[in-house]
Amino acid sequence: MKINEIPYRTIWQSLDGGAVEIIDQTRLPHEFVALRLSTLRDAEDAIRSMQVRGAPLIGVTAAYGVALSMRHHASDAALQASCDLLLRARPTAVNLRWAVERMRTFLSLLPAGARAEAAWQEAARIAEQDVQINEAIGRHGLQIIRGIHQRKNDTVNILTHCNAGWLATVDWGTALAPIYAAFEAGIPLHVWVDETRPRNQGASLTAWELAQHGVPHTVIVDNAGGHLMQHGMVDMAIVGCDRVTATGDVCNKIGTYLKALAAFDNGVPFYVAMPTPTLDWTLQDGVREIPIEERSGDEVTYMEGLCDDGQVRRIRLTPAGSSAANYGFDVTPARLVTGLITERGLVAANAAAIRAMLHQDFI
Ligand code: MRU
């Protein structure tokens, strides 16, 4: 993807080879700042503080975190400790566990002296694979958008929640990949961007990256989606996901479930863009089994933004004595999901279809 016409990925190896660099997403959309991660602690802190966020990018950053730690200590004990530290950084997105376990399994088979270089290469392979997966999701999702456009013969209105764009991955994004592919194919489209309280990943990140790419979009408050659907102003919804069970229940940013309910009630197709590393084969019941991250109430009671004097400031929204609850994610039951757009094609959100997908080629 491009920022001011310059091609970027969200994470890249530094020119001196001693670190990785990321885009500090806590500074967007008002400032574009690259940040250097040189140690395991830097990587863990970037994930925990959400300087990097989005399920696939969290996984890739964790893989590089393991690689950075192997440069200093490559013993079995150091490998276990690094992996365990990273696994605790954020609980919900299963890509973190997927990437860390892949690094742990791969490296534990190697002698300690070979681990530093091998870890770096494996992390780079995970990053590259993420780009290929998302590009394929874009191609498959494009067919769905094209179908809607052919039937409607007018601008396709797509609603999305949170940020599942290229900022949430290494490149392309998951939910936004079909949108970018359709835009590039010349299909007229417009995106309704849920602001996504409390951290506003929609208003600050999705709006920013769509604007960079020139995709027509409108930011709406989180409560507006149902109204738009009732008035025929949404042709489809596409969201990302942080963990999907073997039965097709989808965990994604808080508020996704309410959009799925509104979509179901209004006959609006509700798609989930799902890279297969986001599938958790060990779980059957998303509502009961998926750990939901709870974050600081300060994210609800305070808000940050650009003031008219050009300074970014934090303001308090609520009375000083009011407490706040901050659940980061919710679960949308499979029955509300029209389909999972995966790198292997469109898959129904049920156990049999998901199992069958395993035997399909990555196309
Ligand atoms: O808390 P975040 O910003 O990491 O949550 C991100 C989301 O919920 C995304 O929709 C999800 O990770 C899909 S990313 C391709």
CSV table of N, CA, C and O in Angstrom, one decimal, residues 7 68 83 89 102 107 151 160 196 223 237 246 249-251 263 297 300 315-316 318 342 344:
chain,number,residue,atom,x,y,z
A,7,PRO,N,5.4,3.3,-1.5
A,7,PRO,CA,5.0,2.0,-1.0
A,7,PRO,C,5.5,1.7,0.4
A,7,PRO,O,6.7,1.9,0.7
A,68,LEU,N,14.2,-11.3,17.5
A,68,LEU,CA,15.1,-10.4,18.2
A,68,LEU,C,15.7,-10.9,19.4
A,68,LEU,O,16.8,-10.7,19.8
A,83,CYS,N,8.8,-16.7,24.3
A,83,CYS,CA,7.5,-17.1,23.7
A,83,CYS,C,6.4,-16.8,24.8
A,83,CYS,O,5.4,-16.3,24.5
A,89,ALA,N,0.9,-10.9,25.9
A,89,ALA,CA,0.8,-9.5,25.6
A,89,ALA,C,-0.7,-9.1,25.3
A,89,ALA,O,-1.2,-8.1,25.7
A,102,ARG,N,4.5,-21.4,16.1
A,102,ARG,CA,5.2,-21.8,14.9
A,102,ARG,C,6.7,-21.5,15.1
A,102,ARG,O,7.6,-22.3,14.7
A,107,LEU,N,12.1,-23.5,16.0
A,107,LEU,CA,13.4,-23.2,16.5
A,107,LEU,C,13.9,-24.3,17.5
A,107,LEU,O,15.1,-24.5,17.7
A,151,ARG,N,-25.6,-7.0,-10.2
A,151,ARG,CA,-27.1,-7.1,-9.9
A,151,ARG,C,-27.6,-5.6,-9.8
A,151,ARG,O,-28.7,-5.3,-10.2
A,160,THR,N,-18.0,-1.5,7.2
A,160,THR,CA,-16.9,-2.2,7.9
A,160,THR,C,-16.8,-1.7,9.3
A,160,THR,O,-17.1,-0.6,9.6
A,196,THR,N,-15.9,2.9,15.8
A,196,THR,CA,-15.3,1.8,16.6
A,196,THR,C,-14.7,2.3,17.9
A,196,THR,O,-13.5,2.2,18.1
A,223,ASN,N,-23.4,3.6,16.3
A,223,ASN,CA,-24.8,3.2,16.4
A,223,ASN,C,-25.6,3.4,15.1
A,223,ASN,O,-26.8,3.2,15.1
A,237,ALA,N,-21.8,-6.1,4.4
A,237,ALA,CA,-20.8,-5.8,5.4
A,237,ALA,C,-19.7,-6.7,5.3
A,237,ALA,O,-19.9,-7.9,5.0
A,246,ALA,N,-13.8,-23.7,15.3
A,246,ALA,CA,-14.0,-24.7,14.3
A,246,ALA,C,-15.4,-24.8,13.8
A,246,ALA,O,-15.7,-25.4,12.7
A,249,ASP,N,-18.0,-19.7,14.7
A,249,ASP,CA,-18.3,-18.5,15.5
A,249,ASP,C,-17.1,-17.5,15.3
A,249,ASP,O,-15.9,-17.9,15.3
A,250,VAL,N,-17.4,-16.2,15.2
A,250,VAL,CA,-16.4,-15.2,14.9
A,250,VAL,C,-16.2,-14.2,16.0
A,250,VAL,O,-17.2,-13.5,16.4
A,251,CYS,N,-15.0,-14.1,16.5
A,251,CYS,CA,-14.7,-13.1,17.5
A,251,CYS,C,-14.0,-11.9,16.8
A,251,CYS,O,-13.0,-12.1,16.0
A,263,ALA,N,-27.6,-6.7,10.4
A,263,ALA,CA,-27.5,-7.1,9.0
A,263,ALA,C,-28.5,-8.3,8.8
A,263,ALA,O,-29.2,-8.4,7.8
A,297,GLY,N,-10.3,1.1,31.7
A,297,GLY,CA,-11.5,2.0,31.6
A,297,GLY,C,-11.2,3.4,31.1
A,297,GLY,O,-12.0,4.1,30.5
A,300,VAL,N,-12.3,4.4,27.7
A,300,VAL,CA,-13.7,4.8,27.6
A,300,VAL,C,-13.9,6.2,28.1
A,300,VAL,O,-14.6,7.0,27.5
A,315,ILE,N,-8.8,14.3,26.4
A,315,ILE,CA,-9.9,15.0,27.2
A,315,ILE,C,-10.7,13.9,27.9
A,315,ILE,O,-10.8,12.8,27.5
A,316,ARG,N,-11.3,14.3,29.1
A,316,ARG,CA,-12.1,13.4,29.8
A,316,ARG,C,-13.6,13.6,29.4
A,316,ARG,O,-14.0,14.7,29.2
A,318,THR,N,-16.3,11.7,30.8
A,318,THR,CA,-17.3,11.2,31.8
A,318,THR,C,-17.1,11.9,33.1
A,318,THR,O,-16.0,12.5,33.4
A,342,THR,N,-11.8,-16.6,2.8
A,342,THR,CA,-10.5,-17.0,3.2
A,342,THR,C,-9.6,-17.0,2.0
A,342,THR,O,-10.0,-16.8,0.8
A,344,ARG,N,-8.4,-19.5,0.7
A,344,ARG,CA,-8.8,-20.6,-0.2
A,344,ARG,C,-10.1,-20.5,-0.8
A,344,ARG,O,-10.6,-21.4,-1.5
